[in-house]
Every structure is written in structure tokens, then in C-alpha cells.
XYZ file of C-alpha atoms in Angstrom:
582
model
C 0.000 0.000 0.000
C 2.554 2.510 0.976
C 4.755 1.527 -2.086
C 1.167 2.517 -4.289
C 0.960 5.572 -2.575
C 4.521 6.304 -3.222
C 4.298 5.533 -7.192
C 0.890 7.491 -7.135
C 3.043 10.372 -6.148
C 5.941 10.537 -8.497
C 3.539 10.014 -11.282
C 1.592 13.427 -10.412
C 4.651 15.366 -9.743
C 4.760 16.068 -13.721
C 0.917 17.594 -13.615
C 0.613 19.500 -9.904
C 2.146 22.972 -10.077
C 1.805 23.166 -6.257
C -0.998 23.282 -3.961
C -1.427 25.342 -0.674
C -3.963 28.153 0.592
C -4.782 26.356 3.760
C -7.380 29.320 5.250
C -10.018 28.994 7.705
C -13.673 30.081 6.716
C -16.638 29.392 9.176
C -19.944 31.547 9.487
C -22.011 29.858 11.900
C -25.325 32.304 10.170
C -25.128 30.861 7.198
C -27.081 27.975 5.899
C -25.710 24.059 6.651
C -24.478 22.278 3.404
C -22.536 25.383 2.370
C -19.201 25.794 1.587
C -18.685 28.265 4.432
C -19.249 25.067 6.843
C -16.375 23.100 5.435
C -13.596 25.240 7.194
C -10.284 23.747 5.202
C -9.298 25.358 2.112
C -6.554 24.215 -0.717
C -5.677 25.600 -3.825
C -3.500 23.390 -6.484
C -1.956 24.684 -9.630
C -1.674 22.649 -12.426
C 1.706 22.955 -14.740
C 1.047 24.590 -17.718
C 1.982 22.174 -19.591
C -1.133 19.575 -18.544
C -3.802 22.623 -18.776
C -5.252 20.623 -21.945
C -4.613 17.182 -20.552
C -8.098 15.349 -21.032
C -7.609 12.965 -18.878
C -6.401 15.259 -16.175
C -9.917 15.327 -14.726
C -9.604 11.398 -13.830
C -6.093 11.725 -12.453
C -6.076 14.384 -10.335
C -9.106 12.738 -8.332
C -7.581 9.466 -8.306
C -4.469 11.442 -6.745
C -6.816 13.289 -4.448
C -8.453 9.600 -3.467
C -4.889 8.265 -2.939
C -2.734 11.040 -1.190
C -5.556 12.752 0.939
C -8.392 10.561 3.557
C -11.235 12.368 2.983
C -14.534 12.993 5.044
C -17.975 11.458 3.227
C -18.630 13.636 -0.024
C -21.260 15.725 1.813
C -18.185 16.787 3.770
C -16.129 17.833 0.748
C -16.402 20.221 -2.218
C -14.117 19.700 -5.290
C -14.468 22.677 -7.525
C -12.021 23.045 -10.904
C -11.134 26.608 -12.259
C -11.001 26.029 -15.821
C -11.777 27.600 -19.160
C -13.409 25.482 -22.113
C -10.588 27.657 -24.260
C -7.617 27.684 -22.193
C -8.034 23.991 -19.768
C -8.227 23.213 -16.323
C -5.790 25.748 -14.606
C -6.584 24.906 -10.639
C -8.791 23.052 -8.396
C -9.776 23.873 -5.172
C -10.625 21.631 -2.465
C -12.617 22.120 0.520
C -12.662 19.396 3.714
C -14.225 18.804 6.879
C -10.846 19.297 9.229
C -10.027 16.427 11.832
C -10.601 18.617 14.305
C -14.029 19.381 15.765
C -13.576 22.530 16.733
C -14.689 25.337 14.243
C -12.895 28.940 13.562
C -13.750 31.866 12.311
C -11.785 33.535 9.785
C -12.370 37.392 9.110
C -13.721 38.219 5.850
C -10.933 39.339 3.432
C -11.773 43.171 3.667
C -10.712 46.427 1.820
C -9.403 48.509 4.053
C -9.395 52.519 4.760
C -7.619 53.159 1.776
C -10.479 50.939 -0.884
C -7.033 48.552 -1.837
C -8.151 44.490 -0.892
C -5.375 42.349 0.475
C -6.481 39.159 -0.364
C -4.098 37.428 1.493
C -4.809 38.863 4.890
C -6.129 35.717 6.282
C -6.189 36.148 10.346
C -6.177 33.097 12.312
C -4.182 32.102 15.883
C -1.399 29.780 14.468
C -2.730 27.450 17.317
C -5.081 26.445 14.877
C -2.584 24.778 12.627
C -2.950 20.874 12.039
C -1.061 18.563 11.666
C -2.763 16.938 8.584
C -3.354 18.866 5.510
C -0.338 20.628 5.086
C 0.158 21.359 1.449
C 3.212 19.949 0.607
C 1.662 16.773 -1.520
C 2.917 17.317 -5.131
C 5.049 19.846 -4.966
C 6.658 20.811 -8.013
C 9.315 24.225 -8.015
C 8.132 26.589 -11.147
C 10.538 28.171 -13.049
C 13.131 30.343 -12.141
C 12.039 33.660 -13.770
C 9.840 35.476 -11.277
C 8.659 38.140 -13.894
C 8.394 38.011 -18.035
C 9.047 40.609 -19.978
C 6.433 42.357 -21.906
C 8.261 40.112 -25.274
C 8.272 37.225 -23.433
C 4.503 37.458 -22.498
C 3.204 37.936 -25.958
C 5.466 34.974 -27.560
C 3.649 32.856 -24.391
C -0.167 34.336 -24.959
C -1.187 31.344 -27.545
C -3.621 33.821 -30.166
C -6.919 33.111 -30.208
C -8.930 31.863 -33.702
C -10.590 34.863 -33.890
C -11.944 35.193 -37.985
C -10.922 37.988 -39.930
C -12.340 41.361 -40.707
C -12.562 41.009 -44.626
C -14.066 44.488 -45.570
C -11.465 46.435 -43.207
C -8.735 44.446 -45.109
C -9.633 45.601 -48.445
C -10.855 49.276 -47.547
C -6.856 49.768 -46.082
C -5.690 47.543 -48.643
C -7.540 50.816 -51.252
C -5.926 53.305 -48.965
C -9.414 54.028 -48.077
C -8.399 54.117 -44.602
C -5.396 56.564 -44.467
C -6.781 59.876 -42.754
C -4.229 60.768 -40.158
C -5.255 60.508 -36.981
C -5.306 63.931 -35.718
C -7.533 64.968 -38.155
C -9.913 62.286 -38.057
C -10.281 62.263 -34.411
C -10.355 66.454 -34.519
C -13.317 66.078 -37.009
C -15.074 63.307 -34.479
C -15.055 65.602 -31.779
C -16.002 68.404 -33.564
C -19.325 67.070 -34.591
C -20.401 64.447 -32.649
C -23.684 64.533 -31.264
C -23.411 66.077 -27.662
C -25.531 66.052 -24.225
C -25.047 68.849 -21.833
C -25.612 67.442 -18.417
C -26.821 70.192 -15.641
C -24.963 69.140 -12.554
C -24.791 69.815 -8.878
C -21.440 72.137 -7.427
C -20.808 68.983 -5.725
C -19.981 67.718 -9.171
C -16.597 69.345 -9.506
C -15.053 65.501 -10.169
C -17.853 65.041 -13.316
C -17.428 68.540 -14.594
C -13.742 68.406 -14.919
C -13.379 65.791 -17.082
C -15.378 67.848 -19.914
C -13.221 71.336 -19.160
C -10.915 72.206 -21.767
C -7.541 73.431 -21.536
C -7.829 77.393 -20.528
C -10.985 77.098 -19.633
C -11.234 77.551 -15.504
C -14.579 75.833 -13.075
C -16.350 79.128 -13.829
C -16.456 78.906 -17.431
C -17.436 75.134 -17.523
C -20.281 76.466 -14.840
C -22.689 73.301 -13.393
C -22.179 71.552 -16.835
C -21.009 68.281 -17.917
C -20.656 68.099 -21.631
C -20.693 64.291 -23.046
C -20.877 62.479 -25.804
C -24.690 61.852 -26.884
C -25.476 58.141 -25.986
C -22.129 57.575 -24.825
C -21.180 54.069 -24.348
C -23.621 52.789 -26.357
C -22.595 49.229 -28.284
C -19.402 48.705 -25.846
C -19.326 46.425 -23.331
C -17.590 47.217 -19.842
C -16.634 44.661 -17.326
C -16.315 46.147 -13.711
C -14.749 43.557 -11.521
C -15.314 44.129 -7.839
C -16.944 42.854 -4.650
C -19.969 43.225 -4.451
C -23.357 45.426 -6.325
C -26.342 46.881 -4.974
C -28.286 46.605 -8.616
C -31.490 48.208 -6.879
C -29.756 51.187 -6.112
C -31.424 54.721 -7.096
C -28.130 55.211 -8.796
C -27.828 51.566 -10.915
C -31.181 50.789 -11.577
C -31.066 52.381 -14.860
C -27.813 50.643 -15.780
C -28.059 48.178 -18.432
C -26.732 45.466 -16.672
C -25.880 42.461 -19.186
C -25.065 39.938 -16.788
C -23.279 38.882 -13.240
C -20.068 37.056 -13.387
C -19.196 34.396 -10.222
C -16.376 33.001 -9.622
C -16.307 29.701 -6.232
C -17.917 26.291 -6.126
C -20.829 27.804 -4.747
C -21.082 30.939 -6.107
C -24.218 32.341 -4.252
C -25.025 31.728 -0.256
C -28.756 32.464 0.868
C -26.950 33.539 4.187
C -25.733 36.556 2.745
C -27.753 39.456 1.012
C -26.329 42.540 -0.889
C -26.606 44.285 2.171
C -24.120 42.194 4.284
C -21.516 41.315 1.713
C -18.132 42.799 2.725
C -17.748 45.321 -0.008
C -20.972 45.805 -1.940
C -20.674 49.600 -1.395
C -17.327 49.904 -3.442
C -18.394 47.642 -6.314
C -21.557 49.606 -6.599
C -19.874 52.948 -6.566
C -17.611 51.735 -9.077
C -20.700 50.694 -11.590
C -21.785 53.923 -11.099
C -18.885 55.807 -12.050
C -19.437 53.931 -15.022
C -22.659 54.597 -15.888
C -24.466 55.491 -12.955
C -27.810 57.768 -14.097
C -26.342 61.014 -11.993
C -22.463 60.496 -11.647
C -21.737 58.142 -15.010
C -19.901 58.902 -17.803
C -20.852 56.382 -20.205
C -24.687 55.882 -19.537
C -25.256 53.842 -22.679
C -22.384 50.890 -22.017
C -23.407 47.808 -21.347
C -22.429 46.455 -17.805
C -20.804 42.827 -16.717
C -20.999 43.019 -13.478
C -18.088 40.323 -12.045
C -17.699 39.873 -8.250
C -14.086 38.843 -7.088
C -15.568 36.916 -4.167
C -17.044 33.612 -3.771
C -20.884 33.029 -2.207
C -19.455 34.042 1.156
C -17.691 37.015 0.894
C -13.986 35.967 0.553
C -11.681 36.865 -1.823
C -8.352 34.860 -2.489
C -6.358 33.957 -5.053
C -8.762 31.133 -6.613
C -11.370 33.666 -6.906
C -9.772 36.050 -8.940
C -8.408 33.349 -11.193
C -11.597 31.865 -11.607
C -13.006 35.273 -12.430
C -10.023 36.779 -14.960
C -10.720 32.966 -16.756
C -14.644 34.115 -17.168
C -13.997 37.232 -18.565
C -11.437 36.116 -21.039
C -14.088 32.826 -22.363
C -17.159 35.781 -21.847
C -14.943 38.397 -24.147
C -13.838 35.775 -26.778
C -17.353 34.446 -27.459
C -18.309 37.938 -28.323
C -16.216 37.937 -31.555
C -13.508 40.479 -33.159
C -16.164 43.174 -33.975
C -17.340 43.464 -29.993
C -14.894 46.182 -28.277
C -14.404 45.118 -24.601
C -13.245 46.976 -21.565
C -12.111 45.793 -18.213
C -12.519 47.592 -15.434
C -10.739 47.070 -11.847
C -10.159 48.589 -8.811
C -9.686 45.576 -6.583
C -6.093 44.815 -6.059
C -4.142 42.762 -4.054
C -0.434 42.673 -2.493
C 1.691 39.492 -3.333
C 4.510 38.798 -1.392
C 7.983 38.994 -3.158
C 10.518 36.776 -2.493
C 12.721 39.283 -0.252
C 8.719 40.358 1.838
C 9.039 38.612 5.551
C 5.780 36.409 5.739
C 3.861 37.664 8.762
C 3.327 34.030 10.351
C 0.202 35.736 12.815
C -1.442 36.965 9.731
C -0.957 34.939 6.775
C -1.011 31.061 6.989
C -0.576 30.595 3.054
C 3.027 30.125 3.474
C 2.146 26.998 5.359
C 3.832 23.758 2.936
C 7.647 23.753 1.459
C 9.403 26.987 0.997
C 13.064 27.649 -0.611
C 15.699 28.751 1.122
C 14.736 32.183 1.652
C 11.842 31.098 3.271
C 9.742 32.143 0.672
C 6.322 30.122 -0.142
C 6.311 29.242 -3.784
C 2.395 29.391 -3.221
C 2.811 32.877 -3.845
C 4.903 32.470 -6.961
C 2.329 30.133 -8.420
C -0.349 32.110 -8.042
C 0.798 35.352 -9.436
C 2.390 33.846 -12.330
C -1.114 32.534 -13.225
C -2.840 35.266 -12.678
C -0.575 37.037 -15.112
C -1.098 34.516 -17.571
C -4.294 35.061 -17.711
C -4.327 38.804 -18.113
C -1.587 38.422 -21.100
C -4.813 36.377 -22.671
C -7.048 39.044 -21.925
C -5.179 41.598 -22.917
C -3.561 40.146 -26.377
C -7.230 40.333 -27.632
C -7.559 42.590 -29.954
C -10.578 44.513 -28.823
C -9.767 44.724 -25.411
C -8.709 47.335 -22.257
C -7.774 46.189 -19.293
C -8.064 49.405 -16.561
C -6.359 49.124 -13.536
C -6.200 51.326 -10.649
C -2.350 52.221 -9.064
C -3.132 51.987 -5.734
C -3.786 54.530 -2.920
C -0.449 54.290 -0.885
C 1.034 58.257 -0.613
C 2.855 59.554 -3.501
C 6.032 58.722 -2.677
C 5.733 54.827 -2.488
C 5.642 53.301 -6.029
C 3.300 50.933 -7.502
C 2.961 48.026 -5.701
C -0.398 46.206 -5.765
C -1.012 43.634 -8.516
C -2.163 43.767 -11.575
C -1.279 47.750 -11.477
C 2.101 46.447 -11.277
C 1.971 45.211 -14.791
C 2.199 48.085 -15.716
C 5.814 48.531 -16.337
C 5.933 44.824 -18.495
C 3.309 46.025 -20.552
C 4.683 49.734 -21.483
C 6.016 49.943 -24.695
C 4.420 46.537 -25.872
C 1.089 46.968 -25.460
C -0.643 50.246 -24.856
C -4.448 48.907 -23.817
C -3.437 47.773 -20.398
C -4.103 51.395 -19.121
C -2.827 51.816 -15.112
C -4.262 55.134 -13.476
C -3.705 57.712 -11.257
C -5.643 60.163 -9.025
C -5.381 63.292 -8.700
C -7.922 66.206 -6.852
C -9.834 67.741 -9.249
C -10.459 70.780 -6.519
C -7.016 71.257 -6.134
C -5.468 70.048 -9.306
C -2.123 67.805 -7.405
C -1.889 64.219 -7.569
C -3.067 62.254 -4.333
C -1.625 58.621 -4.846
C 1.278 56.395 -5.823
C 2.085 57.006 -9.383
C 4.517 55.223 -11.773
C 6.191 56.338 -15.172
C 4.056 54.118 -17.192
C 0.695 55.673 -15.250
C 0.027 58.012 -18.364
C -3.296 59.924 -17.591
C -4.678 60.847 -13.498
C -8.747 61.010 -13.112
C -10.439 62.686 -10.329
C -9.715 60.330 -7.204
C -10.541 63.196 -4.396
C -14.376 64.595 -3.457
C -15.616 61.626 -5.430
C -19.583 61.198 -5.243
C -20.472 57.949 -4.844
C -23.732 56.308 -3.908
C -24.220 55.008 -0.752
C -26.017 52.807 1.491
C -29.473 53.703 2.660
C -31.312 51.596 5.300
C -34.844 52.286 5.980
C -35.102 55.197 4.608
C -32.203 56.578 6.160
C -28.199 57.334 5.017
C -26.099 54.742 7.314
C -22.519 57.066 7.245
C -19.356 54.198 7.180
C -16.010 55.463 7.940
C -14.995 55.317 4.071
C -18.154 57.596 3.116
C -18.668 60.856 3.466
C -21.970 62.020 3.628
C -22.315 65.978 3.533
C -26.199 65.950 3.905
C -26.982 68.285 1.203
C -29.942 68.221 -0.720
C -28.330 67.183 -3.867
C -26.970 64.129 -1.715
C -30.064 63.269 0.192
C -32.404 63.778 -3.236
C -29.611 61.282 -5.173
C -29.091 59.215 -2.272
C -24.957 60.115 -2.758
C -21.775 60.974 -0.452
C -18.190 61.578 -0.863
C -15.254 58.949 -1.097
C -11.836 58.874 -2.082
C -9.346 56.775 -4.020
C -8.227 55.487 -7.485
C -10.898 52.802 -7.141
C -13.281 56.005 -8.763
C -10.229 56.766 -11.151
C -9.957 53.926 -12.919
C -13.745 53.358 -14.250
C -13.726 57.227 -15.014
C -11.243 56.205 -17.785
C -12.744 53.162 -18.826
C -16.295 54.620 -19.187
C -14.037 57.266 -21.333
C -12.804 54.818 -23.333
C -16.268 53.298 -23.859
C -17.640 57.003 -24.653
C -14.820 57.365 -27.381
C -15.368 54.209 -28.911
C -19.054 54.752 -29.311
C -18.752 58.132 -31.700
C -15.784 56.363 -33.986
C -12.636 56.270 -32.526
C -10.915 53.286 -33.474
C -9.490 50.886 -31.171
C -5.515 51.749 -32.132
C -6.238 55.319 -31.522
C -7.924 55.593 -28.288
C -4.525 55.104 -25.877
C -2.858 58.320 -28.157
C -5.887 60.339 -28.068
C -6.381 59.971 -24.190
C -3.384 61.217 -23.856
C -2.892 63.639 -26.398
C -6.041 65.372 -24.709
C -5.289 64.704 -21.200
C -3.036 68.103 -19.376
C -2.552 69.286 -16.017
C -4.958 71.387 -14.369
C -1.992 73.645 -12.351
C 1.508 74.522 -13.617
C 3.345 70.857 -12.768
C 0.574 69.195 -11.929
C -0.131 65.799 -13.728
C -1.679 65.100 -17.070
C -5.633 64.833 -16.080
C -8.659 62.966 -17.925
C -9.960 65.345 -20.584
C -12.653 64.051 -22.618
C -12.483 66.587 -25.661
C -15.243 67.997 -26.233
C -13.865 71.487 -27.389
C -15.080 74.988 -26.618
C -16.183 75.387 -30.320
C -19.238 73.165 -29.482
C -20.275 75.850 -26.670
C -22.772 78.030 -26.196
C -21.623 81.491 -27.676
C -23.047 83.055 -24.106
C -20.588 80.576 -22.067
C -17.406 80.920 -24.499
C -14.627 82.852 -22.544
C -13.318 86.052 -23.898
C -9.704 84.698 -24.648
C -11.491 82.197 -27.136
C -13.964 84.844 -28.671
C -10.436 87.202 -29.078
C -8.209 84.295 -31.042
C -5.899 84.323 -28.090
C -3.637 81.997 -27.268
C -4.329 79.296 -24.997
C -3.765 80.316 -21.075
C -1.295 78.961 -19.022
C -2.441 76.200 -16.148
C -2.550 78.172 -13.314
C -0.230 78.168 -10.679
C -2.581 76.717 -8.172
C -6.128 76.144 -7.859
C -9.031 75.826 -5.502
C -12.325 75.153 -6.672
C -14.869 75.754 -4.198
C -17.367 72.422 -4.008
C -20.467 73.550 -2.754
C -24.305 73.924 -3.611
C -24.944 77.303 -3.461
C -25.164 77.836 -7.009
C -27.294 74.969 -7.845
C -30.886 75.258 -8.895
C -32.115 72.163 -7.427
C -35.081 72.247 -9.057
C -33.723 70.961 -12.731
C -31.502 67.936 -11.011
């Protein structure tokens, strides 16, 4: 028997990446027969080389059957994370532990700052057993901890994606040659356009639609947009949670809902008590929220990063980046596509200390350095899977930077792909945020973060109970009308940044800018709003399509352009809103 077991394990060495992720999860108000009852977690890789292995199915459970005694299948849940165009990438497994005791294990949260840590996993170490401790199968990856941006598109195997015939032939004629400043000059200047009426409050929307030497009081309680903007593009906003039935969201057109986790919904938890429903919703709204969106007409995926109970780790977000990319792909060539996310996560490096009190992923073999390979494994799939998503050809991939202080450098993932994909491919779009009051950045930048959108006085919706505003410590609520009638309050962060340019995007794409020429034009428009300030979102809708009553007298004169000034202070307030017409 123990010679069996012994030959069972060499032979799986060659298809197990690794497998770790031991976490605790127990909710004693949730339903029995969940999997928030079974309270041991694993998470295996499988080597990239047996992804399309079909008879991988049948070996890895005759591993599982040989290596690890399990419980009776009620007391077990065996869950792959695959794609039916890419393989079987992972599989989680969830037991019954030896023990009888339970533990609870804190929700993965965001914290002050809107950035998730999905590895903060508390538990006392006490709670360690002996059994089940990840080291089964343990295979080292390779040596390279991160590709270069040449390396990652020679890896990305291209999709079969059939060709657009009638473009072919129309460049082929030359048909297609008008440079790009003038074509995208003549788009702008005739466009159909919507002039929003907005609330002072609104300094974040109006901003984005102020041209350069214009100042607040020119651009008045306006937001000028892009008639039907959005409309035909299809936006993904990844996040944790949505209230749908918001007086913000309702009018959304919201495709679908995305779910990653074996059990994907829990009747134990409502939209009200998942752990960050207010940020996902806020995000959608930034998107196309009916008071505070940009591109109203998009069409919404909606994809939560979380399983059924709330909890966010690295087999969620792999299970959800593989959705997206099998969701995107079925839509065809012609179908432009644009991720949105503002949930990131910190993954340990090799030279980060592993806080033993807080994280218990590092539990199996390490190298030398006492770094957990778990770690490796699981960022180096997650990247795979974004060079897929990516390497489409119709596809953006928006990423918040992060909301550390400006002096600390990118450092959350995927924002930190960033600097591989600079220079090599332009639609994986990393922003910044900046004040739009004050006109300075506010977070961590990078030199490959080319554009900052308003990440300060941000108004988001938030959560009303009973008729009444609950405040939370990341929410302000000022308890003006305009935020009472709207059911809104203020936040903070690139989490708002990043959709701001993605519902951009989705707005240029719907009046004819073509998918080559929306990274140059974003930042061909986008300039900073003080002297030395940083380049800010700019949607380009210029003065020429103003009302001759609200042009400013440089423009009516022929002048020159003004200067940025040298600062700036934009009062955000209501007393100059007419209530009445919002």
C-alpha cells in the first residue's frame, strides 16, 4: 500500500504545479451544506503544460483519493477553475478538518484606503494541524519570477478569432489613411453632444469635460458628453460586491453577473451584508451610474471577485479573470471590450518577511529564503491570464495604481503590470488620481501611469437603510440636498479613477474612434490642471461646441491658450445649484 501511494506520487509530480492556501472560513449564520461550513481550504496549480490534458480530470481525483483521507462527499467540495478555451488551470478543495472545533476567519476586507489584500487571512497559528499541510505534489516553477512584456506575448497562444474582410480591403484601397489627428479632430467636432446640468458637488464630473484654458467658472454646473455615450461597448467592472437596486444603478443596463467559487451564491448573505458591496456599486456607477456616469449607454458585466461568502483569495480572482477572457472571446472580433478594476491585491515577493500571525498561506515547502512558492504560483497565473485578456484585440484592461502616498511606487497587482506592458502593449491602461479641486496628484504614481482622473471629493452612492443614510467610515456624507435627493456621499481613491477612464474609453469608442487610436488620443487630450501638476482625464469635447453666451473672452479674441494656473481651488459647494432641474 505505501509503495502505491509512493508511485501514485511521483507520477503526479509532472501535472501539480503546487498546492497550498490552507485558510479557515466558518460563518455559523449561514445555511448548513454550504461551503462556508467546510472550514479547510486548498488551492493546487496545475503545470502549464497539462492545462489541456483530457484525462487530467480522472487523475487528479484518483491522486486526491490516494494522497488525501477524505470525510464522506457531503463533507467535501471539489471545484475546478477552468476555461473550455484555455483547460483546467486549478482546483480547489474544501474538507471537513479532523478537528471538531470550528474557527472563524475574518472576511478578506478592503481597508481605509479601498485597496483588498487578499491574502490577509487572520487566524491564531494554534489552529494549525497537523494533517493537511500542502506539501503533496510539490513541483518548483521556473526560475524567472517576472516576463518581460516580449516574453509574455510569444507565451499568450492567439486566439482563432476570424478575420475582418471588408477592413482588409478598404486599407488595402488606402481608403483608410486619414491621419489621426484629423480624423479624431473632425469626431469631436461634430459628434452629437448632451449637456448634463450638474450639482457644485460635481466638480469631479465637470472636470473631465473642461478644456484646456478654460477655468470651473467657465465650464459652470455643466457636464458636456458624448450623446449616448457608451452605447454598443461592453464594460466589465470587476469588484466585490453590487447593490443593482440602487437609485443610482437601476437604470444601468446590466448584461449579466459574473461568479467566480464552487458555490457561487449563499442564501446567508444578502447585498446588504456582503463585505464590499458599497465599493463595487460605486464603481458601476462611475461607469454609468444615471447622476455620476460617464458612459450611460455601455453595457455592464458586473463580475464579483468573491465567492458566495464574501472571501476573496487567489482562486477567486483566477476563476473570475478565466470568465472574462471565455465571456470576451465568445463575443467575436467586432465586440470592443473593456475591463474595469479597482480591486487589487499585495503578493509577497521573495525578499517580503511572511507575517506568520497573519498569513497562513506560506504553510507547505518553501526555498531557502523562506519564501512560499504558493505565492509564486499564483501570481504567475494570474498574469497569464491577463496576457490572454489583454492580447485580444478589442480589449482594455483598466487598472487602478493603488492609494499608498505619492512617494511609495506601484505596488499592488495587476497595477504592477504596468511597467511589463509599457512599450508593448498600450491597452493595459494603469491610473492615477489626482484632486480635481485642487489640481495635485493624491496617490502612488509610476512612469508608465500616463493619464490621473479625479480620485478626491468623489460622489459615490451610498447605502441607505430604511429610509435613512447609514454614514461608514470610508463615506462621506455631507447631507446636502443634492446628496439626500440622489441618495450620494463623498469617497476617495483610485478605485473612482480607474472606471472614469474606462467609461471614457467606452464614450470614445461609441462616436468612432478606433481601437488603435484611443490610448494616443487619451493622452494627447489629457493636461494638467496647475503649472506641474499631472496630465488629467480630458474628454475633448472642445469649446467650439459651446454656447456662444458661455465661451470665454480669450477664445472669442483668437488668443492663445492660457497657461495652467499656478494653483487652484475650486470651491465644491451647492450654493449655485438650482435644485429644481436635477
Amino acid at each position: 500500500m505505501v509503495l502505491l501511494l509512493l508511485l501514485s506520487f511521483l507520477q503526479y509530480q509532472i501535472i501539480l504545479g503546487d498546492v497550498r492556501a490552507e485558510q479557515r472560513s466558518f460563518h455559523e449564520d449561514l445555511k448548513v451544506g454550504t461551503t462556508d461550513q467546510i472550514t479547510d481550504k486548498y488551492l493546487c496549480f496545475i503545470k502549464k503544460t497539462q492545462r489541456e490534458n483530457p484525462h487530467l480530470d480522472r487523475k487528479i481525483r484518483e491522486l486526491i483519493g490516494a494522497m488525501i483521507p477524505l470525510a464522506a462527499p457531503r463533507d467535501s467540495t471539489f471545484h475546478w477553475i477552468e476555461s473550455p478555451n484555455l483547460g483546467k488551470w486549478a482546483f480547489t478543495m474544501e474538507v471537513v478538518p479532523a478537528s471538531s472545533r470550528l474557527y472563524r476567519m475574518e472576511q478578506s476586507t478592503i481597508g481605509g484606503m479601498l485597496i483588498s489584500n487578499c491574502n490577509r487571512i487572520k487566524s491564531d497559528l494554534r489552529t494549525i494541524r497537523a494533517g493537511y499541510d500542502g506539501t503533496w505534489g510539490h513541483i518548483e516553477p521556473g526560475k524567472s519570477y517576472e516576463r518581460s512584456g516580449e516574453e509574455r506575448l510569444a507565451f499568450v497562444k492567439k486566439p482563432k478569432l476570424s478575420s475582418d474582410y471588408k477592413a482588409f480591403f478598404l486599407k488595402l484601397l488606402g481608403l483608410l489613411k486619414m491621419p489621426f489627428s484629423d480624423y479624431t479632430s473632425r469626431i469631436l467636432a461634430t459628434a452629437p453632444l448632451e449637456v448634463r446640468k450638474t450639482s457644485g458637488l460635481q466638480v469631479d464630473l465637470q472636470v473631465l469635460s473642461q478644456p484646456p484654458g478654460t477655468t470651473a467658472d467657465d465650464v459652470g454646473n455643466k457636464f458636456w458628453n458624448f450623446k449616448y455615450a457608451g452605447r454598443g461597448q461592453i464594460v466589465y467592472a470587476l469588484d466585490g460586491g453590487f447593490h443593482i437596486s440602487h437609485k443610482e444603478t437601476r437604470t444601468i443596463n446590466i448584461e449579466k453577473m459574473i461568479f467566480p467559487g464552487a458555490l457561487p451564491a449563499d442564501d446567508g448573505f444578502t447585498a446588504a451584508t456582503l463585505t464590499d458591496v458599497d465599493h463595487g456599486t460605486a464603481i458601476t456607477a462611475k461607469i454609468a451610474g444615471r447622476t455620476i456616469g460617464i458612459a450611460t449607454n455601455a453595457t455592464l458585466v458586473l463580475g464579483r471577485v468573491t465567492d458566495g461568502s464574501g472571501v476573496c483569495d487567489y482562486s477567486t480572482l483566477l476563476e473570475l479573470y478565466l470568465k472574462v477572457y471565455d465571456d470576451i472571446l465568445a463575443r467575436g472580433p467586432k465586440q470592443n471590450c473593456i475591463v474595469s478594476l479597482s480591486y487589487l491585491t499585495f503578493i509577497p515577493k521573495p525578499e517580503d518577511p511572511i507575517d506568520t500571525t497573519k498569513n497562513l498561506y506560506h504553510v507547505g515547502v518553501q526555498d531557502e529564503s523562506g519564501y512560499s512558492w504558493y505565492h509564486r504560483l499564483a501570481k504567475e497565473a494570474l498574469d497569464d491570464v491577463i496576457d490572454y485578456i489583454i492580447n485580444l484585440p478589442n480589449t482594455f484592461f483598466v487598472v487602478a495604481s493603488g492609494n499608498d502616498a505619492v512617494d511609495v511606487p506601484v505596488n499592488a497587482h495587476p497595477a504592477t503590470l504596468g511597467a511589463v506592458y509599457a512599450g508593448v502593449n498600450p491597452r493595459f491602461i494603469v491610473v492615477g488620481g489626482y484632486s480635481p479641486n485642487v489640481g495635485v496628484n493624491l496617490f502612488q504614481t509610476a512612469p508608465y501611469v500616463s493619464v490621473m482622473a479625479p480620485a478626491g471629493s468623489i460622489n459615490v452612492p451610498t447605502r441607505w437603510i430604511d429610509k435613512r443614510l447609514e454614514d461608514w467610515d470610508s463615506y462621506v456624507w455631507t447631507k446636502t440636498l443634492f446628496h439626500r435627493k440622489h441618495e450620494l456621499g463623498f469617497s476617495i481613491g483610485t478605485s473612482y479613477a480607474g472606471p472614469a477612464v474606462a467609461a471614457m474609453i467606452a464614450a470614445w469608442l461609441s462616436i468612432g474612434i478606433k481601437v488603435k487610436d484611443i490610448v494616443p488620443l487619451m493622452e494627447k487630450l489629457a493636461y494638467p490642471r496647475v503649472l506641474g501638476g499631472p496630465k488629467a482625464l480630458y474628454n475633448g469635447v472642445p469649446i467650439s461646441r459651446w454656447t456662444k453666451t458661455q465661451v470665454p473672452a480669450w477664445y472669442k479674441a483668437k488668443k492663445s491658450t492660457p497657461l495652467p494656473p499656478a494653483e487652484l481651488n475650486i470651491e465644491i459647494s451647492e450654493k449655485n445649484d438650482n435644485l429644481a432641474e436635477l
